[in-house]
Coordinates of C-alpha atoms in Angstrom, one line a residue:
M1 CA 3.3 -2.5 -37.6
Q2 CA 5.1 -1.0 -34.7
S3 CA 3.3 -0.6 -31.3
Q4 CA 4.2 2.0 -28.7
N5 CA 3.8 1.3 -25.1
K6 CA 2.9 4.5 -23.3
L7 CA 2.3 5.0 -19.6
S8 CA -0.2 7.5 -18.5
T9 CA -1.2 9.0 -15.2
I10 CA -4.4 10.4 -13.9
K11 CA -4.0 14.2 -13.7
K12 CA -5.5 16.5 -11.1
D13 CA -8.8 18.2 -12.0
D14 CA -7.1 21.5 -12.9
D15 CA -5.0 19.8 -15.6
A16 CA -6.4 19.8 -19.1
S17 CA -5.1 16.4 -20.3
P18 CA -3.3 13.4 -19.0
Q19 CA 0.4 13.2 -19.2
S20 CA 2.0 10.4 -21.2
Y21 CA 5.4 8.8 -20.5
D22 CA 7.5 6.5 -22.6
N23 CA 8.5 4.3 -19.6
E24 CA 8.8 4.2 -15.8
L25 CA 12.1 6.0 -15.8
D26 CA 10.7 8.8 -17.9
C27 CA 7.8 9.1 -15.4
A28 CA 10.2 9.3 -12.5
R29 CA 12.4 11.9 -14.2
S30 CA 9.3 14.0 -14.8
I31 CA 8.1 13.8 -11.2
V32 CA 11.6 14.7 -9.9
K33 CA 11.9 17.6 -12.3
N34 CA 8.4 19.1 -11.7
E35 CA 7.8 18.2 -8.0
G36 CA 11.2 17.2 -6.5
W37 CA 12.7 14.2 -4.8
N38 CA 10.5 14.4 -1.7
V39 CA 7.3 13.7 -3.7
L40 CA 8.9 10.7 -5.5
F41 CA 9.9 9.0 -2.2
F42 CA 7.8 10.4 0.6
H43 CA 4.4 11.2 -1.0
G44 CA 1.9 9.4 1.3
L45 CA 4.5 8.1 3.7
G46 CA 2.9 9.8 6.8
I47 CA -0.5 8.3 6.2
T48 CA 1.0 4.9 5.4
I49 CA 2.8 4.9 8.7
I50 CA -0.4 6.0 10.5
R51 CA -2.0 2.9 8.9
E52 CA 0.8 0.4 9.4
I53 CA 1.4 0.9 13.2
P54 CA -2.1 0.0 14.3
S55 CA -2.3 -2.7 11.6
F56 CA 0.8 -4.5 12.8
A57 CA -0.3 -4.1 16.5
F58 CA -3.7 -5.7 15.7
Y59 CA -2.0 -8.5 13.7
F60 CA 0.6 -9.5 16.2
V61 CA -1.7 -9.3 19.2
A62 CA -4.3 -11.4 17.5
Y63 CA -1.8 -13.9 16.3
G64 CA -0.2 -14.2 19.7
L65 CA -3.5 -14.7 21.5
L66 CA -4.5 -17.3 19.0
A67 CA -1.2 -19.1 19.2
K68 CA -1.7 -19.4 23.0
S69 CA -5.3 -20.6 22.7
A70 CA -6.6 -24.1 22.9
M71 CA -7.2 -24.0 19.1
A72 CA -3.4 -24.4 18.6
D73 CA -3.5 -27.9 20.0
V74 CA -6.6 -28.8 18.0
L75 CA -5.2 -27.6 14.7
G76 CA -1.8 -29.1 15.1
G77 CA 1.7 -27.7 14.3
N78 CA 1.3 -27.4 10.5
A79 CA -2.2 -25.9 10.1
A80 CA -2.2 -23.6 13.1
P81 CA 0.2 -20.9 11.7
L82 CA -1.8 -20.8 8.4
V83 CA -5.2 -20.5 10.1
F84 CA -3.9 -18.1 12.8
G85 CA -2.2 -15.9 10.2
A86 CA -5.5 -15.7 8.2
M87 CA -7.5 -14.9 11.3
A88 CA -4.9 -12.3 12.5
G89 CA -5.1 -10.8 9.0
W90 CA -8.9 -10.4 9.4
A91 CA -8.3 -8.9 12.8
M92 CA -5.9 -6.4 11.3
W93 CA -7.9 -5.3 8.3
I94 CA -11.3 -4.9 9.8
P95 CA -10.4 -2.0 12.1
T96 CA -7.8 -0.4 9.8
Y97 CA -9.5 -0.6 6.4
P98 CA -11.0 2.9 6.8
I99 CA -7.5 4.3 7.3
D100 CA -6.4 2.4 4.2
I101 CA -9.1 4.1 2.2
V102 CA -8.0 7.5 3.4
K103 CA -4.4 6.6 2.5
T104 CA -5.3 5.5 -1.0
I105 CA -7.3 8.7 -1.6
M106 CA -4.4 10.8 -0.3
Q107 CA -1.8 9.1 -2.5

């Protein structure tokens, strides 16, 4: 018995049925043919940049402040980067998560 591996995409509400593709290259060719190169590479880029700039600002400011804090001495040289990276990640995602939801919807 032969199995076929088909890729499918979720189509817009105005489309009658989902599109099936044979593989990733077939999907990319269809996108370029129907919507152009810009959609393939730049769809959602603007909103992604809007999310990334404040995200990295929050992350690096939080990490820098934590690295200069008294906690750095308490945690020691090996554990501090791990703990501070996790805490800076929280500091990054909490304020920027709503932007990420908008970005996901737009893409």
